[in-house]
Each structure stands twice: as C-alpha cells, then as structure tokens.
Tab-separated table of C-alpha atoms and ligand atoms in Angstrom:
chain	number	residue	atom	x	y	z
J	1	UNK	CA	86.963	119.703	106.091
J	2	UNK	CA	90.326	121.348	106.645
J	3	UNK	CA	93.056	120.816	109.366
J	4	UNK	CA	95.343	123.409	110.729
J	5	UNK	CA	97.950	121.898	112.977
J	6	UNK	CA	99.012	124.102	116.004
J	7	UNK	CA	102.641	123.340	116.877
J	8	UNK	CA	104.105	124.984	119.917
J	9	UNK	CA	106.962	124.152	122.213
J	10	UNK	CA	104.532	122.332	124.547
J	11	UNK	CA	101.631	121.076	122.521
J	12	UNK	CA	100.787	119.875	119.025
J	13	UNK	CA	97.085	119.612	118.099
J	14	UNK	CA	94.662	119.856	115.060
J	15	UNK	CA	92.158	122.503	114.635
J	16	UNK	CA	89.597	120.879	112.359
J	17	UNK	CA	87.424	123.391	110.380
J	18	UNK	CA	84.205	122.290	108.482
J	19	UNK	CA	80.498	121.662	108.512
J	20	UNK	CA	78.396	118.996	110.413
J	21	UNK	CA	81.374	118.173	112.514
J	22	UNK	CA	79.552	116.482	115.529
J	23	UNK	CA	80.093	112.976	114.198
J	24	UNK	CA	83.779	113.753	113.744
J	25	UNK	CA	83.978	115.020	117.285
J	26	UNK	CA	82.427	111.747	118.612
J	27	UNK	CA	85.144	109.875	116.613
J	28	UNK	CA	88.007	112.132	117.936
J	29	UNK	CA	91.165	110.165	118.701
J	30	UNK	CA	91.147	111.420	122.330
J	31	UNK	CA	87.494	110.331	122.852
J	32	UNK	CA	88.323	106.905	121.640
J	33	UNK	CA	90.878	106.474	124.417
J	34	UNK	CA	89.695	105.179	127.807
J	35	UNK	CA	88.260	107.808	130.257
J	36	UNK	CA	84.977	109.405	130.973
J	37	UNK	CA	83.971	112.271	128.786
J	38	UNK	CA	82.212	115.354	130.100
J	39	UNK	CA	80.666	118.151	128.156
J	40	UNK	CA	80.788	121.791	129.602
J	41	UNK	CA	78.195	123.977	128.119
J	42	UNK	CA	75.490	126.554	128.836
J	43	UNK	CA	71.774	125.875	129.054
J	44	UNK	CA	71.270	128.226	125.968
J	45	UNK	CA	73.645	126.482	123.781
J	46	UNK	CA	72.525	122.987	124.899
J	47	UNK	CA	68.851	123.965	124.090
J	48	UNK	CA	69.846	124.773	120.629
J	49	UNK	CA	72.320	122.032	119.753
J	50	UNK	CA	72.450	119.482	122.633
J	51	UNK	CA	70.137	116.986	121.135
J	52	UNK	CA	72.140	116.939	117.760
J	53	UNK	CA	75.409	116.887	119.739
J	54	UNK	CA	74.462	113.790	121.810
J	55	UNK	CA	72.920	111.992	118.790
J	56	UNK	CA	76.466	111.919	117.245
J	57	UNK	CA	77.631	109.806	120.209
J	58	UNK	CA	76.883	105.996	120.495
J	59	UNK	CA	74.843	104.775	123.481
J	60	UNK	CA	77.770	103.600	125.471
J	61	UNK	CA	79.787	106.646	124.750
J	62	UNK	CA	77.411	109.306	125.905
J	63	UNK	CA	79.211	112.103	127.754
J	64	UNK	CA	78.046	113.618	131.063
J	65	UNK	CA	76.806	117.210	130.679
J	66	UNK	CA	77.710	119.975	132.951
J	67	UNK	CA	76.319	123.383	132.865
J	68	UNK	CA	77.823	126.902	133.231
J	69	UNK	CA	75.250	129.829	133.119
J	70	UNK	CA	75.866	132.257	130.261
J	71	UNK	CA	77.585	135.597	131.008
J	72	UNK	CA	80.880	137.077	132.007
J	73	UNK	CA	79.710	137.244	135.593
J	74	UNK	CA	79.909	133.495	135.794
J	75	UNK	CA	83.493	133.321	134.548
J	76	UNK	CA	84.588	133.177	138.268
J	77	UNK	CA	86.475	130.831	140.634
J	78	UNK	CA	83.318	129.860	142.378
J	79	UNK	CA	82.092	128.346	139.099
J	80	UNK	CA	85.557	126.597	138.813
J	81	UNK	CA	85.175	125.012	142.183
J	82	UNK	CA	81.505	123.996	141.453
J	83	UNK	CA	82.406	122.395	138.238
J	84	UNK	CA	85.367	120.642	139.718
J	85	UNK	CA	83.224	119.407	142.551
J	86	UNK	CA	80.731	117.958	140.083
J	87	UNK	CA	83.376	116.169	138.223
J	88	UNK	CA	84.680	114.734	141.481
J	89	UNK	CA	81.214	113.538	142.356
J	90	UNK	CA	80.715	112.001	138.962
J	91	UNK	CA	83.893	110.057	139.321
J	92	UNK	CA	86.128	112.013	136.976
J	93	UNK	CA	89.736	110.900	137.303
J	94	UNK	CA	93.014	111.935	135.504
J	95	UNK	CA	91.899	109.966	132.365
J	96	UNK	CA	88.701	111.973	132.009
J	97	UNK	CA	88.327	114.494	129.151
J	98	UNK	CA	86.181	117.634	129.112
J	99	UNK	CA	84.617	118.963	125.975
J	100	UNK	CA	84.282	122.735	126.137
J	101	UNK	CA	81.103	123.275	123.936
J	102	UNK	CA	80.308	126.979	123.824
J	103	UNK	CA	81.622	130.597	123.362
J	104	UNK	CA	84.874	132.018	124.768
J	105	UNK	CA	83.618	131.985	128.273
J	106	UNK	CA	82.809	128.302	128.277
J	107	UNK	CA	86.150	127.610	126.538
J	108	UNK	CA	88.293	129.726	128.919
J	109	UNK	CA	86.636	128.501	132.059
J	110	UNK	CA	86.232	124.826	131.133
J	111	UNK	CA	89.767	125.013	129.913
J	112	UNK	CA	90.878	126.325	133.213
J	113	UNK	CA	89.093	123.596	135.097
J	114	UNK	CA	90.844	121.036	132.793
J	115	UNK	CA	94.054	122.876	133.531
J	116	UNK	CA	93.839	122.353	137.243
J	117	UNK	CA	91.462	119.389	137.949
J	118	UNK	CA	93.799	116.713	139.350
J	119	UNK	CA	96.659	118.974	138.172
J	120	UNK	CA	95.472	118.793	134.659
J	121	UNK	CA	93.283	116.676	132.451
J	122	UNK	CA	92.693	116.658	128.785
J	123	UNK	CA	90.144	118.862	127.011
J	124	UNK	CA	88.741	119.477	123.510
J	125	UNK	CA	87.430	122.833	122.338
J	126	UNK	CA	84.182	123.042	120.369
J	127	UNK	CA	83.843	126.768	119.982
J	128	UNK	CA	80.249	127.970	119.085
J	129	UNK	CA	80.835	131.697	118.589
J	130	UNK	CA	82.730	133.212	115.765
J	131	UNK	CA	84.923	134.996	118.399
J	132	UNK	CA	85.740	131.707	120.014
J	133	UNK	CA	86.372	129.987	116.677
J	134	UNK	CA	88.665	132.539	115.228
J	135	UNK	CA	90.421	133.496	118.404
J	136	UNK	CA	89.844	132.135	121.865
J	137	UNK	CA	89.783	128.443	121.278
J	138	UNK	CA	93.295	128.361	119.927
J	139	UNK	CA	96.447	129.144	121.753
J	140	UNK	CA	95.850	127.607	125.103
J	141	UNK	CA	94.988	130.666	127.222
J	142	UNK	CA	92.502	129.612	129.907
J	143	UNK	CA	91.297	131.471	133.036
J	144	UNK	CA	88.686	133.224	135.071
J	145	UNK	CA	87.872	136.778	136.140
J	146	UNK	CA	88.490	138.404	139.617
J	147	UNK	CA	86.391	141.192	140.916
J	148	UNK	CA	89.419	143.308	140.292
J	149	UNK	CA	89.622	142.440	136.656
J	150	UNK	CA	89.079	140.222	133.634
J	151	UNK	CA	91.342	137.122	133.155
J	152	UNK	CA	93.490	137.893	136.149
J	153	UNK	CA	93.644	134.251	137.095
J	154	UNK	CA	94.561	131.584	134.604
J	155	UNK	CA	96.851	129.167	133.037
J	156	UNK	CA	98.310	128.096	129.634
J	157	UNK	CA	96.698	124.767	128.893
J	158	UNK	CA	96.325	123.737	125.238
J	159	UNK	CA	93.432	121.515	124.145
J	160	UNK	CA	94.030	118.132	122.554
J	161	UNK	CA	91.998	119.199	119.523
J	162	UNK	CA	89.622	121.990	118.425
J	163	UNK	CA	86.557	121.462	116.281
J	164	UNK	CA	85.250	124.544	114.356
J	165	UNK	CA	81.951	123.730	113.126
J	166	UNK	CA	80.617	126.488	110.811
J	167	UNK	CA	77.081	125.138	111.023
J	168	UNK	CA	76.728	126.075	114.735
J	169	UNK	CA	76.968	129.667	113.734
J	170	UNK	CA	73.525	129.424	112.249
J	171	UNK	CA	71.926	130.273	115.560
J	172	UNK	CA	74.491	132.908	116.592
J	173	UNK	CA	72.869	136.375	116.911
J	174	UNK	CA	74.019	138.928	114.270
J	175	UNK	CA	75.659	141.149	116.903
J	176	UNK	CA	77.817	138.312	118.137
J	177	UNK	CA	78.740	137.351	114.651
J	178	UNK	CA	79.874	140.845	113.934
J	179	UNK	CA	81.825	141.126	117.127
J	180	UNK	CA	83.820	138.018	116.131
J	181	UNK	CA	84.431	139.521	112.656
J	182	UNK	CA	86.287	142.489	114.026
J	183	UNK	CA	88.697	139.979	115.543
J	184	UNK	CA	89.237	138.638	112.062
J	185	UNK	CA	89.693	142.167	110.559
J	186	UNK	CA	92.323	142.574	113.289
J	187	UNK	CA	94.007	139.331	112.115
J	188	UNK	CA	94.132	140.581	108.567
J	189	UNK	CA	95.477	144.057	109.612
J	190	UNK	CA	98.323	142.762	111.703
J	191	UNK	CA	99.506	139.738	109.599
J	192	UNK	CA	97.485	138.705	106.601
J	193	UNK	CA	96.933	141.181	103.924
J	194	UNK	CA	95.122	138.758	101.748
J	195	UNK	CA	92.553	138.136	104.526
J	196	UNK	CA	92.167	141.786	104.929
J	197	UNK	CA	91.514	142.394	101.261
J	198	UNK	CA	89.028	139.519	101.238
J	199	UNK	CA	87.180	141.137	104.181
J	200	UNK	CA	87.400	144.505	102.593
J	201	UNK	CA	85.765	143.437	99.382
J	202	UNK	CA	83.245	140.722	100.723
J	203	UNK	CA	81.597	142.241	103.848
J	204	UNK	CA	78.159	141.691	102.131
J	205	UNK	CA	78.636	137.964	101.672
J	206	UNK	CA	80.375	137.493	105.004
J	207	UNK	CA	77.667	139.246	106.985
J	208	UNK	CA	75.057	137.357	104.977
J	209	UNK	CA	76.829	134.193	106.392
J	210	UNK	CA	77.722	132.703	103.072
J	211	UNK	CA	79.289	129.467	104.239
J	212	UNK	CA	82.298	129.600	101.736
J	213	UNK	CA	83.077	133.166	102.620
J	214	UNK	CA	82.786	132.466	106.331
J	215	UNK	CA	84.957	129.467	106.033
J	216	UNK	CA	87.693	131.338	104.281
J	217	UNK	CA	87.629	134.055	106.998
J	218	UNK	CA	87.663	131.533	109.853
J	219	UNK	CA	90.405	129.457	108.340
J	220	UNK	CA	92.706	132.396	107.568
J	221	UNK	CA	92.197	133.827	111.198
J	222	UNK	CA	93.003	130.575	112.786
J	223	UNK	CA	95.976	130.090	110.474
J	224	UNK	CA	97.237	133.514	111.519
J	225	UNK	CA	96.834	132.904	115.250
J	226	UNK	CA	98.369	129.409	115.086
J	227	UNK	CA	101.379	130.823	113.276
J	228	UNK	CA	101.833	133.560	115.937
J	229	UNK	CA	101.345	131.120	118.841
J	230	UNK	CA	103.849	128.626	117.306
J	231	UNK	CA	106.401	131.252	117.290
J	232	UNK	CA	105.674	132.857	120.643
J	233	UNK	CA	103.553	130.671	122.844
J	234	UNK	CA	103.839	132.608	126.087
J	235	UNK	CA	103.470	136.159	124.727
J	236	UNK	CA	106.932	137.291	125.195
J	237	UNK	CA	107.249	138.952	121.814
J	238	UNK	CA	105.381	138.477	118.625
J	239	UNK	CA	102.126	137.170	120.269
J	240	UNK	CA	101.701	140.718	121.587
J	241	UNK	CA	100.559	141.814	118.054
J	242	UNK	CA	97.308	140.049	118.646
J	243	UNK	CA	96.649	142.901	121.058
J	244	UNK	CA	95.990	145.416	118.208
J	245	UNK	CA	92.983	147.416	119.486
J	246	UNK	CA	93.159	145.838	122.902
J	247	UNK	CA	95.015	148.428	125.032
J	248	UNK	CA	92.140	150.928	124.635
J	249	UNK	CA	89.492	148.119	123.952
J	250	UNK	CA	90.138	146.602	127.311
J	251	UNK	CA	89.981	150.052	128.825
J	252	UNK	CA	86.534	150.780	127.273
J	253	UNK	CA	85.211	147.471	128.520
J	254	UNK	CA	86.462	148.192	131.965
J	255	UNK	CA	85.281	151.861	132.020
J	256	UNK	CA	81.789	150.816	130.862
J	257	UNK	CA	81.683	147.874	133.427
J	258	UNK	CA	81.643	145.268	130.705
J	259	UNK	CA	77.992	146.069	129.875
J	260	UNK	CA	77.765	148.522	126.927
J	261	UNK	CA	79.758	146.558	124.391
J	262	UNK	CA	80.700	143.068	123.405
J	263	UNK	CA	84.473	142.347	123.461
J	264	UNK	CA	84.788	142.470	119.683
J	265	UNK	CA	82.996	145.749	119.551
J	266	UNK	CA	85.204	147.335	122.242
J	267	UNK	CA	88.270	146.061	120.176
J	268	UNK	CA	86.861	147.640	117.074
J	269	UNK	CA	86.685	150.996	118.867
J	270	UNK	CA	90.077	150.437	120.183
J	271	UNK	CA	91.445	149.655	116.703
J	272	UNK	CA	89.957	152.853	115.405
J	273	UNK	CA	91.591	154.899	118.331
J	274	UNK	CA	94.972	153.181	117.817
J	275	UNK	CA	94.767	154.168	114.226
J	276	UNK	CA	94.783	157.714	115.243
J	277	UNK	CA	98.161	157.140	116.988
J	278	UNK	CA	99.397	155.221	114.016
J	279	UNK	CA	98.402	157.992	111.678
J	280	UNK	CA	99.947	160.506	113.859
J	281	UNK	CA	103.300	158.496	113.979
J	282	UNK	CA	103.027	157.895	110.411
J	283	UNK	CA	103.439	154.105	110.849
J	284	UNK	CA	100.705	153.726	108.146
J	285	UNK	CA	99.985	155.980	105.315
J	286	UNK	CA	96.598	157.949	105.109
J	287	UNK	CA	95.272	155.669	102.435
J	288	UNK	CA	95.949	152.570	104.320
J	289	UNK	CA	94.634	153.963	107.565
J	290	UNK	CA	91.405	154.917	105.679
J	291	UNK	CA	91.067	151.426	104.186
J	292	UNK	CA	91.430	149.919	107.609
J	293	UNK	CA	88.901	152.242	109.131
J	294	UNK	CA	86.387	151.688	106.348
J	295	UNK	CA	86.765	148.012	106.655
J	296	UNK	CA	86.216	148.009	110.433
J	297	UNK	CA	83.131	150.144	109.932
J	298	UNK	CA	81.860	147.839	107.182
J	299	UNK	CA	81.306	145.224	109.961
J	300	UNK	CA	79.377	147.618	112.211
J	301	UNK	CA	77.445	149.434	113.388
J	302	UNK	CA	79.547	150.064	116.409
J	303	UNK	CA	77.280	150.592	119.408
J	304	UNK	CA	77.673	154.092	121.135
J	305	UNK	CA	78.996	154.097	124.711
J	306	UNK	CA	79.403	156.701	127.372
J	307	UNK	CA	82.358	157.177	129.779
J	308	UNK	CA	84.773	159.880	131.036
J	309	UNK	CA	88.295	160.557	130.041
J	310	UNK	CA	89.357	159.887	133.603
J	311	UNK	CA	87.804	156.457	133.734
J	312	UNK	CA	89.312	155.513	130.399
J	313	UNK	CA	92.756	156.754	131.194
J	314	UNK	CA	92.670	154.934	134.547
J	315	UNK	CA	91.594	151.727	132.907
J	316	UNK	CA	94.278	152.005	130.197
J	317	UNK	CA	96.957	152.507	132.841
J	318	UNK	CA	95.830	149.299	134.522
J	319	UNK	CA	95.954	147.176	131.490
J	320	UNK	CA	97.723	144.008	132.372
J	321	UNK	CA	99.645	144.011	129.094
J	322	UNK	CA	101.524	147.096	130.164
J	323	UNK	CA	105.051	146.667	131.474
J	324	UNK	CA	106.051	148.742	134.460
J	325	UNK	CA	105.660	152.351	133.614
J	326	UNK	CA	105.193	151.929	129.782
J	327	UNK	CA	102.122	152.395	127.535
J	328	UNK	CA	102.183	149.627	125.139
J	329	UNK	CA	100.337	149.862	121.869
J	330	UNK	CA	100.249	147.612	118.779
J	331	UNK	CA	100.081	149.794	115.761
J	332	UNK	CA	99.667	148.727	112.138
J	333	UNK	CA	102.656	149.428	109.914
J	334	UNK	CA	101.038	148.816	106.683
J	335	UNK	CA	98.215	146.407	105.863
J	336	UNK	CA	99.271	142.918	107.076
J	337	UNK	CA	101.934	144.084	109.380
J	338	UNK	CA	102.109	145.527	112.845
J	339	UNK	CA	104.613	146.785	115.387
J	340	UNK	CA	104.598	146.949	119.106
J	341	UNK	CA	105.579	150.274	120.576
J	342	UNK	CA	106.271	150.936	124.280
J	343	UNK	CA	106.849	154.642	124.178
J	344	UNK	CA	103.480	156.094	123.462
J	345	UNK	CA	103.412	159.406	125.089
J	346	UNK	CA	100.867	160.841	127.375
J	347	UNK	CA	99.894	163.279	124.759
J	348	UNK	CA	99.274	160.642	122.081
J	349	UNK	CA	97.139	158.502	124.593
J	350	UNK	CA	95.230	161.674	125.480
J	351	UNK	CA	94.620	162.389	121.786
J	352	UNK	CA	93.352	158.889	121.200
J	353	UNK	CA	91.039	159.146	124.218
J	354	UNK	CA	89.673	162.529	123.072
J	355	UNK	CA	89.173	160.964	119.651
J	356	UNK	CA	87.172	158.086	121.145
J	357	UNK	CA	85.032	160.264	123.375
J	358	UNK	CA	84.022	162.608	120.561
J	359	UNK	CA	83.024	159.602	118.317
J	360	UNK	CA	81.616	157.182	120.817
J	361	UNK	CA	78.181	158.864	121.204
J	362	UNK	CA	75.365	158.408	118.820
O	1	NAD	N1	91.546	132.501	125.640
O	1	NAD	C1	91.691	133.434	124.714
O	1	NAD	O1	92.762	133.573	124.150
O	1	NAD	C2	90.605	134.474	124.475
O	1	NAD	C3	90.669	135.411	123.511
O	1	NAD	C4	89.604	136.275	123.301
O	1	NAD	C5	88.593	136.273	124.176
O	1	NAD	N2	88.489	135.474	125.218
O	1	NAD	C6	87.445	135.319	126.197
O	1	NAD	O2	86.322	135.035	125.512
O	1	NAD	C7	85.151	135.493	126.157
O	1	NAD	C8	84.199	135.954	125.221
O	1	NAD	O3	83.721	134.962	124.378
O	1	NAD	P1	82.509	135.000	123.377
O	1	NAD	O4	82.540	136.321	122.683
O	1	NAD	O5	82.474	133.794	122.615
O	1	NAD	O6	81.253	135.264	124.479
O	1	NAD	P2	80.287	134.249	125.170
O	1	NAD	O7	81.025	132.952	125.490
O	1	NAD	O8	79.705	135.010	126.224
O	1	NAD	O9	79.237	133.947	123.964
O	1	NAD	C9	78.394	134.969	123.606
O	1	NAD	C10	76.842	134.648	123.664
O	1	NAD	O10	76.555	133.836	122.576
O	1	NAD	C11	75.795	132.764	123.039
O	1	NAD	N3	76.009	131.629	122.012
O	1	NAD	C12	77.293	131.021	121.995
O	1	NAD	N4	77.161	130.174	120.808
O	1	NAD	C13	75.955	130.331	120.233
O	1	NAD	C14	75.392	129.750	119.079
O	1	NAD	N5	76.006	128.874	118.395
O	1	NAD	N6	74.181	130.136	118.870
O	1	NAD	C15	73.462	130.947	119.650
O	1	NAD	N7	74.012	131.604	120.774
O	1	NAD	C16	75.299	131.207	121.049
O	1	NAD	C17	76.205	132.504	124.408
O	1	NAD	O11	75.270	131.800	125.189
O	1	NAD	C18	76.461	133.871	124.874
O	1	NAD	O12	75.216	134.357	125.357
O	1	NAD	C19	85.684	136.551	127.161
O	1	NAD	O13	85.496	136.066	128.453
O	1	NAD	C20	87.074	136.678	126.740
O	1	NAD	O14	87.909	137.025	127.847
O	1	NAD	C21	89.626	134.534	125.390
O	2	ZN	ZN1	90.195	140.044	121.562
C-alpha cells in the first residue's frame, strides 16, 4: 500500500493505492467520525463488487446504497436532483459522507452532489476504472453535462480521501483499460519521462494486467497529477498541460456524439493529431515524435470513427478551454515536458484535422 498526499491551497488528502483495499476504506478516518455514510454506485459495478464491499463494513456501520445508471447520458442535473432527494429522504445531513464507488461518471456526479448537498458535504472517491484511478478521482473537479455540452456545470470539491484498489480492475473490460492507459501515456509525455519510458518498454506486461506493472503506472500517473494540481489547483496555468490531446479529443467526442469512442480513445487520437502540429512547429524532434506515436499505438487499437471537417472544426472552436478568440493547444516539447500555445493558426488546425480525417477510417 502506498500513499500520495494531494496538497492544494484548499485541500490536503491522501490517495491510497494498493490491493484488497475495501477493509481499509471501512476503517477510513472520515468514516469513523459521526455521520451517515452513503455509497453512490451503478447497478453493474454493484453486481460485481457490492457484496465484497459491504462485507468490509461492520453490521452497525453499513452504508446506504444509492444508484446511478451507467452511461454519460445519466451524468445530468436530473440525476443530481434525484440523488439529493434520496439523500434528504434517507435523513442525510451535513455530517453525512458520500462514497463514490465507480468510474469517472460516478465520481464526477457523486462529487458534484457532495459539493452542493446542504452547501457541501464530505465525500470519498473509490474509483473503479483505470481512467478514474489515474485521472478523474484526483484534483477535485466535479460536475454534470448539459445538453449543450459535457461538464458545463460543476464545481471544485476535493474528496477527503481517494482509495485506488488495483484489484477492482480485474473485471474492467479491456477496452476500458486501454482507454485509461492513454491518459497515463499522456501523463508520461507531458511531465514524467520515466513513466513514458516504462510504458514504452512494458506495453505487453501492462496490457496483461501484471499487478506490479499496473501499480507502477497508476502510482506515477497519480503522482504527476497530484503534483500539477498542487501547483495550479484551478487551472489558471500549469494544470492546462493535462489537456494534451484534449483540444481535438473533445472535438472528436462531440463531433461523433460521444458514441463512437471512449474518452481515452478520443484523447489518443487527439494526441496523435497534436503531434502533427508539434512536429510542424519543431517543438519535438522527429525521433521523439515517433516514439510518442508508437507508444500511443502500442496501447491500441484505436477504433475508427467518421465525421466531417466542418463538424470537427466547429466542435474544436467551441472547446471550453479556449480563451476568447484563441486556439489553445498543449504540445509536447520533448518527452516529459509540454508547453501551452495559444497561437495555433487556422492552417495548422486545418492540417491536424486533415491528418485526423485521413487516418481515422479503417
Ligand atoms: N473530474 C475529472 O478531472 C475528470 C477527468 C477525466 C474524465 N472525467 C470524466 O470521467 C468520465 C469517464 O469516466 P470513465 O472512463 O471511468 O467511464 P465510466 O464511469 O462510464 O465507466 C466506464 C464503464 O466501465 C464500467 N465499470 C466501471 N468500473 C468497472 C469495473 N471495475 N469492472 C467492470 N466494469 C466497470 C462502468 O459501469 C461503465 O460502463 C467522463 O464523464 C469524463 O468527463 C473527469
Ligand atoms: Zn482526459
């Protein structure tokens, strides 16, 4: 078991990484304090892990279970209201604590409920997808989607603790595992050359879910994110580098109606396209660009998708990370380093989009 402490201006909490962690969750400091505990999870995850999860809690400590159906279309305010109503009806008060037990959707939405229920109650993250473990459970971003776009409503609300149990990944479908690994490749590219090299050399082991290899990737990814968030909690500077691959990745997700690709897969495509711009601007040398490309592809296959240049460009223009009138891209500037550029030209963006559209079909 390892602990990484996340220290920001407004919060200080441990991320505990290890195996067979349910007993440690039940013993968590926050859960030994007074207050009713609630688990927010999905029926699918609960069917796989619920019995084992509850068995870790003593009879008089059993949490109340609330469900959110799986899928991005349920990450909506209607579900926030329903869950909050269920909390109120079950007698939740300001001393209550939520345990978000699931992937990034559960973490974001339960975190958002915790952020606003009675103006804010405590919550604990127990991420069950690789993406949620290496990325979304750390950093305090919570929220919901609007019909107009993803994550347009939300709040910063840090958990009191995060428990990253590698064993729960046993039931995670391969495609979901790979999607999370793309975010770890991103972590290596932008800020941790050792993580990148490890992922470059050990794709076989990692994809075969070798626990030691997975633990190393997960720990390094979380350490990277915790370090960035500690310096720039509210994404006014450094935290933007976490968006490598995300400008076009988000555009691909939007242009394909969030159906063709998982988030991590869209980000992998987005990183490949951003590499074209990086290569063009010579922020990375050709050898480094090729190593990054090969390492992304090693965690594929990347599913094909279909869209039009117009749709992609329109979606890229709407990205909420853009500042008025600029096109913001994160570009690697070597392996383990990245820069944020705001002056990507229309021609560069067009070239990246053309590259995507010629490579995205089978
Ligand atoms: N807050 C942040 O900083 C942040 C960062 C990145 C992504 N996100 C958000 O995260 C969400 C995506 O999260 P995700 O990729 O975890 O998707 P997800 O929550 O939809 O989970 C993916 C699928 O895996 C299933 N699943 C989860 N754990 C499982 C397990 N252990 N075994 C078997 N099946 C399991 C789920 O039921 C679901 O069908 C998006 O909404 C995105 O906006 C947030
Ligand atoms: Zn992402």
